[in-house]
Amino acid sequence: MVVGGITGLEGTGKTALTANIGACLAMQGIRTLLVDADLYFPNLGFHLGINPKYTVHSYLKDHEMEIKWLIFPHRHIKNLYLIPGDPNEEIHHRLSFEALTGLVEYIKEYYGVVLIDFPSGLPIAARPLISELDYQILVIDPSTVPLRNLRDWVESIVRKFLHLGHPNLWVVLNKPLIPKKALLSLERFIANELEVPLLGTIPYDPLILESTYAGAGTPVCEWGDDLGVITEIAYTIEELFV
């Protein structure tokens, strides 16, 4: 049993990455559970084509409900399960991340891998979940700032997530639309100067967007994952942590 947290700023693609890594692990024969822990703007269910009756929000409002009602198997990917959130739930503070932490602690024993999709930015309220993690993946899209500020910006993000999050932090660079020379320099900077392991770099590819937003709930690795990067990341997670 291994628990990993997928974190990042808004728009980095962390939720799509959670869905795709989870699907690849499941297709490798690992019983995998995805948990939508974004209690504010959950959309992991959309990525997997699941529109459930019961959600993690249902449990947080009624701890007496049967936990099995929360868990939805993927329609056609064996070994892949999801505890979704309710995107229509109003935002209010009485929904407790501590209660969600207790749920993860109880249910993790039944799965080989649990991947938790955190709220964007890792808000302070979500920190109780950190205690359940074996590792944390920080997803960064380096295309969002000018190149002259890129190193400083990435360093500030990594330092903050190291301070707020799990000490076993790994970085994934996602959909980097920057010059190749700048990308290689950034990869070396993260690994050598920040001394944070780089789990992988996922090139921008319309196939990934198509696979996750087509509404069919079909992860890209089920389509073949011609790039192979997401599958390689899943293999790396399996080798390092499972």
PDB file of C-alpha atoms in Angstrom:
ATOM      1  CA  MET A   1       0.000   0.000   0.000  1.00  0.00           C
ATOM      2  CA  VAL A   2       1.406   3.383  -1.091  1.00  0.00           C
ATOM      3  CA  VAL A   3      -0.250   6.800  -0.875  1.00  0.00           C
ATOM      4  CA  GLY A   4       0.820   9.610  -3.189  1.00  0.00           C
ATOM      5  CA  GLY A   5      -0.366  13.215  -3.415  1.00  0.00           C
ATOM      6  CA  ILE A   6      -0.607  15.108  -6.702  1.00  0.00           C
ATOM      7  CA  THR A   7      -0.258  18.841  -6.123  1.00  0.00           C
ATOM      8  CA  GLY A   8       0.291  22.002  -8.135  1.00  0.00           C
ATOM      9  CA  LEU A   9      -1.001  25.445  -8.960  1.00  0.00           C
ATOM     10  CA  GLU A  10      -4.261  25.923 -10.827  1.00  0.00           C
ATOM     11  CA  GLY A  11      -4.093  25.046 -14.522  1.00  0.00           C
ATOM     12  CA  THR A  12      -0.967  22.873 -14.348  1.00  0.00           C
ATOM     13  CA  GLY A  13      -2.851  19.730 -15.409  1.00  0.00           C
ATOM     14  CA  LYS A  14      -2.472  17.927 -12.075  1.00  0.00           C
ATOM     15  CA  THR A  15      -5.969  16.396 -12.178  1.00  0.00           C
ATOM     16  CA  ALA A  16      -5.549  15.086 -15.723  1.00  0.00           C
ATOM     17  CA  LEU A  17      -2.168  13.697 -14.665  1.00  0.00           C
ATOM     18  CA  THR A  18      -3.726  12.022 -11.614  1.00  0.00           C
ATOM     19  CA  ALA A  19      -6.293  10.302 -13.836  1.00  0.00           C
ATOM     20  CA  ASN A  20      -3.726   9.185 -16.392  1.00  0.00           C
ATOM     21  CA  ILE A  21      -1.067   7.947 -13.949  1.00  0.00           C
ATOM     22  CA  GLY A  22      -3.759   6.093 -12.028  1.00  0.00           C
ATOM     23  CA  ALA A  23      -5.045   4.449 -15.196  1.00  0.00           C
ATOM     24  CA  CYS A  24      -1.531   3.376 -16.223  1.00  0.00           C
ATOM     25  CA  LEU A  25      -0.852   1.868 -12.790  1.00  0.00           C
ATOM     26  CA  ALA A  26      -4.158  -0.005 -12.928  1.00  0.00           C
ATOM     27  CA  MET A  27      -3.353  -1.320 -16.405  1.00  0.00           C
ATOM     28  CA  GLN A  28      -0.081  -2.644 -14.953  1.00  0.00           C
ATOM     29  CA  GLY A  29      -2.188  -4.799 -12.640  1.00  0.00           C
ATOM     30  CA  ILE A  30      -1.983  -2.602  -9.514  1.00  0.00           C
ATOM     31  CA  ARG A  31      -5.226  -2.082  -7.623  1.00  0.00           C
ATOM     32  CA  THR A  32      -5.404   1.717  -7.719  1.00  0.00           C
ATOM     33  CA  LEU A  33      -7.707   4.178  -5.967  1.00  0.00           C
ATOM     34  CA  LEU A  34      -7.984   7.827  -6.971  1.00  0.00           C
ATOM     35  CA  VAL A  35      -9.334  10.241  -4.352  1.00  0.00           C
ATOM     36  CA  ASP A  36     -10.614  13.685  -5.293  1.00  0.00           C
ATOM     37  CA  ALA A  37      -9.540  15.718  -2.272  1.00  0.00           C
ATOM     38  CA  ASP A  38     -10.272  19.065  -3.904  1.00  0.00           C
ATOM     39  CA  LEU A  39     -13.239  19.950  -1.708  1.00  0.00           C
ATOM     40  CA  TYR A  40     -13.565  23.332  -3.422  1.00  0.00           C
ATOM     41  CA  PHE A  41     -13.474  22.655  -7.179  1.00  0.00           C
ATOM     42  CA  PRO A  42     -13.481  18.857  -7.691  1.00  0.00           C
ATOM     43  CA  ASN A  43     -13.424  17.586 -11.262  1.00  0.00           C
ATOM     44  CA  LEU A  44     -11.599  14.243 -11.200  1.00  0.00           C
ATOM     45  CA  GLY A  45     -14.902  12.504 -11.962  1.00  0.00           C
ATOM     46  CA  PHE A  46     -15.199  14.486 -15.195  1.00  0.00           C
ATOM     47  CA  HIS A  47     -11.821  13.222 -16.342  1.00  0.00           C
ATOM     48  CA  LEU A  48     -12.921   9.615 -15.906  1.00  0.00           C
ATOM     49  CA  GLY A  49     -16.473   9.999 -17.186  1.00  0.00           C
ATOM     50  CA  ILE A  50     -18.091   9.336 -13.788  1.00  0.00           C
ATOM     51  CA  ASN A  51     -21.164  11.221 -12.575  1.00  0.00           C
ATOM     52  CA  PRO A  52     -21.859   9.599  -9.207  1.00  0.00           C
ATOM     53  CA  LYS A  53     -24.774   9.724  -6.797  1.00  0.00           C
ATOM     54  CA  TYR A  54     -22.490   9.633  -3.751  1.00  0.00           C
ATOM     55  CA  THR A  55     -19.251  11.578  -3.358  1.00  0.00           C
ATOM     56  CA  VAL A  56     -16.584  12.381  -0.803  1.00  0.00           C
ATOM     57  CA  HIS A  57     -18.725  15.390   0.089  1.00  0.00           C
ATOM     58  CA  SER A  58     -21.579  13.007   0.940  1.00  0.00           C
ATOM     59  CA  TYR A  59     -19.311  11.194   3.392  1.00  0.00           C
ATOM     60  CA  LEU A  60     -17.994  14.366   4.984  1.00  0.00           C
ATOM     61  CA  LYS A  61     -21.563  15.438   5.693  1.00  0.00           C
ATOM     62  CA  ASP A  62     -22.600  11.982   6.951  1.00  0.00           C
ATOM     63  CA  HIS A  63     -19.807   9.855   8.456  1.00  0.00           C
ATOM     64  CA  GLU A  64     -22.277   7.029   9.103  1.00  0.00           C
ATOM     65  CA  MET A  65     -22.832   6.238   5.436  1.00  0.00           C
ATOM     66  CA  GLU A  66     -21.395   3.054   3.940  1.00  0.00           C
ATOM     67  CA  ILE A  67     -17.932   3.736   2.529  1.00  0.00           C
ATOM     68  CA  LYS A  68     -18.513   1.240  -0.288  1.00  0.00           C
ATOM     69  CA  TRP A  69     -21.100   3.655  -1.720  1.00  0.00           C
ATOM     70  CA  LEU A  70     -18.325   6.199  -2.355  1.00  0.00           C
ATOM     71  CA  ILE A  71     -16.095   3.944  -4.443  1.00  0.00           C
ATOM     72  CA  PHE A  72     -16.746   3.693  -8.163  1.00  0.00           C
ATOM     73  CA  PRO A  73     -14.918   1.234 -10.434  1.00  0.00           C
ATOM     74  CA  HIS A  74     -13.949   2.537 -13.842  1.00  0.00           C
ATOM     75  CA  ARG A  75     -16.262   1.263 -16.536  1.00  0.00           C
ATOM     76  CA  HIS A  76     -13.655  -0.675 -18.487  1.00  0.00           C
ATOM     77  CA  ILE A  77     -10.228  -0.268 -16.847  1.00  0.00           C
ATOM     78  CA  LYS A  78      -9.748  -3.152 -14.452  1.00  0.00           C
ATOM     79  CA  ASN A  79      -8.175  -2.317 -11.053  1.00  0.00           C
ATOM     80  CA  LEU A  80      -9.028   1.402 -11.303  1.00  0.00           C
ATOM     81  CA  TYR A  81     -11.349   2.920  -8.670  1.00  0.00           C
ATOM     82  CA  LEU A  82     -12.409   6.461  -7.818  1.00  0.00           C
ATOM     83  CA  ILE A  83     -13.779   8.362  -4.837  1.00  0.00           C
ATOM     84  CA  PRO A  84     -15.101  11.459  -6.625  1.00  0.00           C
ATOM     85  CA  GLY A  85     -16.048  14.882  -5.349  1.00  0.00           C
ATOM     86  CA  ASP A  86     -19.250  16.806  -6.003  1.00  0.00           C
ATOM     87  CA  PRO A  87     -18.587  19.769  -8.325  1.00  0.00           C
ATOM     88  CA  ASN A  88     -22.001  21.227  -7.430  1.00  0.00           C
ATOM     89  CA  GLU A  89     -21.334  21.275  -3.680  1.00  0.00           C
ATOM     90  CA  GLU A  90     -21.197  24.744  -2.162  1.00  0.00           C
ATOM     91  CA  ILE A  91     -17.902  25.800  -0.604  1.00  0.00           C
ATOM     92  CA  HIS A  92     -18.111  25.895   3.167  1.00  0.00           C
ATOM     93  CA  HIS A  93     -15.675  25.336   5.994  1.00  0.00           C
ATOM     94  CA  ARG A  94     -17.526  22.634   7.889  1.00  0.00           C
ATOM     95  CA  LEU A  95     -16.257  19.975   5.476  1.00  0.00           C
ATOM     96  CA  SER A  96     -13.218  18.685   7.308  1.00  0.00           C
ATOM     97  CA  PHE A  97      -9.930  17.623   5.710  1.00  0.00           C
ATOM     98  CA  GLU A  98      -9.220  15.846   8.985  1.00  0.00           C
ATOM     99  CA  ALA A  99     -12.271  13.629   8.408  1.00  0.00           C
ATOM    100  CA  LEU A 100     -11.082  13.012   4.849  1.00  0.00           C
ATOM    101  CA  THR A 101      -7.681  12.042   6.259  1.00  0.00           C
ATOM    102  CA  GLY A 102      -9.383   9.485   8.489  1.00  0.00           C
ATOM    103  CA  LEU A 103     -11.175   8.048   5.453  1.00  0.00           C
ATOM    104  CA  VAL A 104      -7.903   7.677   3.535  1.00  0.00           C
ATOM    105  CA  GLU A 105      -6.217   6.091   6.556  1.00  0.00           C
ATOM    106  CA  TYR A 106      -8.988   3.495   6.796  1.00  0.00           C
ATOM    107  CA  ILE A 107      -9.346   2.664   3.120  1.00  0.00           C
ATOM    108  CA  LYS A 108      -5.709   2.645   1.946  1.00  0.00           C
ATOM    109  CA  GLU A 109      -5.102  -0.902   3.216  1.00  0.00           C
ATOM    110  CA  TYR A 110      -7.316  -2.284   0.450  1.00  0.00           C
ATOM    111  CA  TYR A 111      -5.298  -0.846  -2.476  1.00  0.00           C
ATOM    112  CA  GLY A 112      -1.796  -1.149  -3.856  1.00  0.00           C
ATOM    113  CA  VAL A 113      -1.672   2.556  -4.689  1.00  0.00           C
ATOM    114  CA  VAL A 114      -3.813   5.486  -3.572  1.00  0.00           C
ATOM    115  CA  LEU A 115      -3.403   8.756  -5.494  1.00  0.00           C
ATOM    116  CA  ILE A 116      -4.872  11.891  -3.940  1.00  0.00           C
ATOM    117  CA  ASP A 117      -5.694  14.881  -6.140  1.00  0.00           C
ATOM    118  CA  PHE A 118      -5.117  17.848  -3.831  1.00  0.00           C
ATOM    119  CA  PRO A 119      -6.728  21.296  -4.100  1.00  0.00           C
ATOM    120  CA  SER A 120      -4.777  23.749  -6.222  1.00  0.00           C
ATOM    121  CA  GLY A 121      -1.992  25.452  -4.330  1.00  0.00           C
ATOM    122  CA  LEU A 122      -2.074  23.062  -1.342  1.00  0.00           C
ATOM    123  CA  PRO A 123      -4.112  25.271   1.035  1.00  0.00           C
ATOM    124  CA  ILE A 124      -3.320  25.123   4.731  1.00  0.00           C
ATOM    125  CA  ALA A 125      -6.639  23.391   5.446  1.00  0.00           C
ATOM    126  CA  ALA A 126      -5.525  20.382   3.380  1.00  0.00           C
ATOM    127  CA  ARG A 127      -2.307  19.814   5.341  1.00  0.00           C
ATOM    128  CA  PRO A 128      -3.717  17.012   7.563  1.00  0.00           C
ATOM    129  CA  LEU A 129      -3.720  14.804   4.448  1.00  0.00           C
ATOM    130  CA  ILE A 130       0.057  15.185   4.154  1.00  0.00           C
ATOM    131  CA  SER A 131       0.496  12.824   7.105  1.00  0.00           C
ATOM    132  CA  GLU A 132      -0.927   9.958   5.030  1.00  0.00           C
ATOM    133  CA  LEU A 133       1.450  10.414   2.103  1.00  0.00           C
ATOM    134  CA  ASP A 134       4.489   8.327   1.228  1.00  0.00           C
ATOM    135  CA  TYR A 135       5.465  10.825  -1.469  1.00  0.00           C
ATOM    136  CA  GLN A 136       4.211  13.990  -3.121  1.00  0.00           C
ATOM    137  CA  ILE A 137       4.308  14.927  -6.798  1.00  0.00           C
ATOM    138  CA  LEU A 138       4.422  18.624  -7.654  1.00  0.00           C
ATOM    139  CA  VAL A 139       3.162  19.358 -11.174  1.00  0.00           C
ATOM    140  CA  ILE A 140       4.621  22.503 -12.738  1.00  0.00           C
ATOM    141  CA  ASP A 141       3.706  24.131 -16.056  1.00  0.00           C
ATOM    142  CA  PRO A 142       6.743  26.286 -16.901  1.00  0.00           C
ATOM    143  CA  SER A 143       4.916  27.997 -19.781  1.00  0.00           C
ATOM    144  CA  THR A 144       3.057  30.420 -17.535  1.00  0.00           C
ATOM    145  CA  VAL A 145       5.815  32.938 -16.761  1.00  0.00           C
ATOM    146  CA  PRO A 146       8.431  34.833 -18.833  1.00  0.00           C
ATOM    147  CA  LEU A 147      11.665  32.907 -19.350  1.00  0.00           C
ATOM    148  CA  ARG A 148      13.739  35.590 -17.595  1.00  0.00           C
ATOM    149  CA  ASN A 149      11.824  34.884 -14.352  1.00  0.00           C
ATOM    150  CA  LEU A 150      11.385  31.131 -14.822  1.00  0.00           C
ATOM    151  CA  ARG A 151      14.094  29.862 -12.460  1.00  0.00           C
ATOM    152  CA  ASP A 152      13.133  32.215  -9.632  1.00  0.00           C
ATOM    153  CA  TRP A 153       9.461  31.331 -10.069  1.00  0.00           C
ATOM    154  CA  VAL A 154      10.069  27.568 -10.078  1.00  0.00           C
ATOM    155  CA  GLU A 155      12.392  27.824  -7.078  1.00  0.00           C
ATOM    156  CA  SER A 156       9.786  29.760  -5.092  1.00  0.00           C
ATOM    157  CA  ILE A 157       7.114  27.153  -5.856  1.00  0.00           C
ATOM    158  CA  VAL A 158       9.350  24.209  -4.987  1.00  0.00           C
ATOM    159  CA  ARG A 159      10.514  25.824  -1.722  1.00  0.00           C
ATOM    160  CA  LYS A 160       6.954  26.588  -0.651  1.00  0.00           C
ATOM    161  CA  PHE A 161       5.718  23.079  -1.380  1.00  0.00           C
ATOM    162  CA  LEU A 162       8.696  21.602   0.455  1.00  0.00           C
ATOM    163  CA  HIS A 163       7.796  23.764   3.442  1.00  0.00           C
ATOM    164  CA  LEU A 164       4.057  23.009   3.370  1.00  0.00           C
ATOM    165  CA  GLY A 165       4.082  19.496   2.008  1.00  0.00           C
ATOM    166  CA  HIS A 166       5.811  16.141   2.242  1.00  0.00           C
ATOM    167  CA  PRO A 167       9.639  15.988   2.430  1.00  0.00           C
ATOM    168  CA  ASN A 168       9.663  13.225  -0.219  1.00  0.00           C
ATOM    169  CA  LEU A 169       8.830  15.633  -3.053  1.00  0.00           C
ATOM    170  CA  TRP A 170       9.128  14.851  -6.771  1.00  0.00           C
ATOM    171  CA  VAL A 171       8.569  17.252  -9.663  1.00  0.00           C
ATOM    172  CA  VAL A 172       6.815  16.682 -12.982  1.00  0.00           C
ATOM    173  CA  LEU A 173       7.095  19.329 -15.703  1.00  0.00           C
ATOM    174  CA  ASN A 174       3.841  19.287 -17.662  1.00  0.00           C
ATOM    175  CA  LYS A 175       3.080  20.624 -21.181  1.00  0.00           C
ATOM    176  CA  PRO A 176       6.113  22.985 -21.300  1.00  0.00           C
ATOM    177  CA  LEU A 177       5.706  25.279 -24.324  1.00  0.00           C
ATOM    178  CA  ILE A 178       9.161  26.805 -23.972  1.00  0.00           C
ATOM    179  CA  PRO A 179      12.338  26.511 -26.096  1.00  0.00           C
ATOM    180  CA  LYS A 180      14.153  23.188 -25.779  1.00  0.00           C
ATOM    181  CA  LYS A 181      17.348  24.824 -24.525  1.00  0.00           C
ATOM    182  CA  ALA A 182      15.427  26.593 -21.741  1.00  0.00           C
ATOM    183  CA  LEU A 183      13.658  23.348 -20.839  1.00  0.00           C
ATOM    184  CA  LEU A 184      16.890  21.373 -20.550  1.00  0.00           C
ATOM    185  CA  SER A 185      18.385  24.149 -18.430  1.00  0.00           C
ATOM    186  CA  LEU A 186      15.322  24.101 -16.152  1.00  0.00           C
ATOM    187  CA  GLU A 187      15.486  20.319 -15.752  1.00  0.00           C
ATOM    188  CA  ARG A 188      19.154  20.554 -14.692  1.00  0.00           C
ATOM    189  CA  PHE A 189      18.350  23.429 -12.339  1.00  0.00           C
ATOM    190  CA  ILE A 190      15.623  21.451 -10.548  1.00  0.00           C
ATOM    191  CA  ALA A 191      17.687  18.279 -10.230  1.00  0.00           C
ATOM    192  CA  ASN A 192      21.129  19.751  -9.502  1.00  0.00           C
ATOM    193  CA  GLU A 193      20.627  23.111  -7.806  1.00  0.00           C
ATOM    194  CA  LEU A 194      17.278  22.659  -6.072  1.00  0.00           C
ATOM    195  CA  GLU A 195      18.223  19.009  -5.449  1.00  0.00           C
ATOM    196  CA  VAL A 196      14.655  17.818  -6.020  1.00  0.00           C
ATOM    197  CA  PRO A 197      14.231  14.695  -8.165  1.00  0.00           C
ATOM    198  CA  LEU A 198      12.552  15.220 -11.523  1.00  0.00           C
ATOM    199  CA  LEU A 199      10.093  12.406 -12.121  1.00  0.00           C
ATOM    200  CA  GLY A 200       9.595  13.316 -15.764  1.00  0.00           C
ATOM    201  CA  THR A 201       8.726  15.935 -18.371  1.00  0.00           C
ATOM    202  CA  ILE A 202       5.474  15.487 -20.294  1.00  0.00           C
ATOM    203  CA  PRO A 203       5.492  17.277 -23.668  1.00  0.00           C
ATOM    204  CA  TYR A 204       2.429  19.178 -24.796  1.00  0.00           C
ATOM    205  CA  ASP A 205       0.286  16.847 -26.875  1.00  0.00           C
ATOM    206  CA  PRO A 206      -3.302  17.477 -28.085  1.00  0.00           C
ATOM    207  CA  LEU A 207      -3.990  13.752 -27.663  1.00  0.00           C
ATOM    208  CA  ILE A 208      -3.810  14.140 -23.890  1.00  0.00           C
ATOM    209  CA  LEU A 209      -6.331  16.984 -23.976  1.00  0.00           C
ATOM    210  CA  GLU A 210      -8.573  15.035 -26.332  1.00  0.00           C
ATOM    211  CA  SER A 211      -8.473  11.898 -24.216  1.00  0.00           C
ATOM    212  CA  THR A 212      -9.334  13.676 -20.967  1.00  0.00           C
ATOM    213  CA  TYR A 213     -11.870  16.205 -22.247  1.00  0.00           C
ATOM    214  CA  ALA A 214     -13.732  14.119 -24.828  1.00  0.00           C
ATOM    215  CA  GLY A 215     -16.251  13.203 -22.152  1.00  0.00           C
ATOM    216  CA  ALA A 216     -15.721   9.475 -22.593  1.00  0.00           C
ATOM    217  CA  GLY A 217     -13.507   9.099 -19.545  1.00  0.00           C
ATOM    218  CA  THR A 218     -10.760   7.425 -21.532  1.00  0.00           C
ATOM    219  CA  PRO A 219      -7.226   8.053 -20.194  1.00  0.00           C
ATOM    220  CA  VAL A 220      -4.510   8.597 -22.775  1.00  0.00           C
ATOM    221  CA  CYS A 221      -2.579   5.414 -21.902  1.00  0.00           C
ATOM    222  CA  GLU A 222      -5.648   3.394 -22.886  1.00  0.00           C
ATOM    223  CA  TRP A 223      -5.470   5.061 -26.289  1.00  0.00           C
ATOM    224  CA  GLY A 224      -1.893   3.901 -26.611  1.00  0.00           C
ATOM    225  CA  ASP A 225       0.109   6.790 -25.088  1.00  0.00           C
ATOM    226  CA  ASP A 226       2.321   7.169 -28.147  1.00  0.00           C
ATOM    227  CA  LEU A 227       4.621   9.519 -26.238  1.00  0.00           C
ATOM    228  CA  GLY A 228       5.079   6.867 -23.576  1.00  0.00           C
ATOM    229  CA  VAL A 229       5.994   9.504 -20.982  1.00  0.00           C
ATOM    230  CA  ILE A 230       2.995   9.032 -18.712  1.00  0.00           C
ATOM    231  CA  THR A 231       3.404   5.268 -18.799  1.00  0.00           C
ATOM    232  CA  GLU A 232       7.112   5.683 -17.968  1.00  0.00           C
ATOM    233  CA  ILE A 233       6.208   7.891 -14.993  1.00  0.00           C
ATOM    234  CA  ALA A 234       3.753   5.248 -13.798  1.00  0.00           C
ATOM    235  CA  TYR A 235       6.467   2.580 -14.104  1.00  0.00           C
ATOM    236  CA  THR A 236       8.866   4.806 -12.154  1.00  0.00           C
ATOM    237  CA  ILE A 237       6.293   5.274  -9.382  1.00  0.00           C
ATOM    238  CA  GLU A 238       5.812   1.524  -9.270  1.00  0.00           C
ATOM    239  CA  GLU A 239       9.568   0.840  -9.111  1.00  0.00           C
ATOM    240  CA  LEU A 240      10.286   3.498  -6.485  1.00  0.00           C
ATOM    241  CA  PHE A 241       7.333   3.233  -4.163  1.00  0.00           C
ATOM    242  CA  VAL A 242       5.251   0.089  -4.715  1.00  0.00           C
TER     243      VAL A 242
END
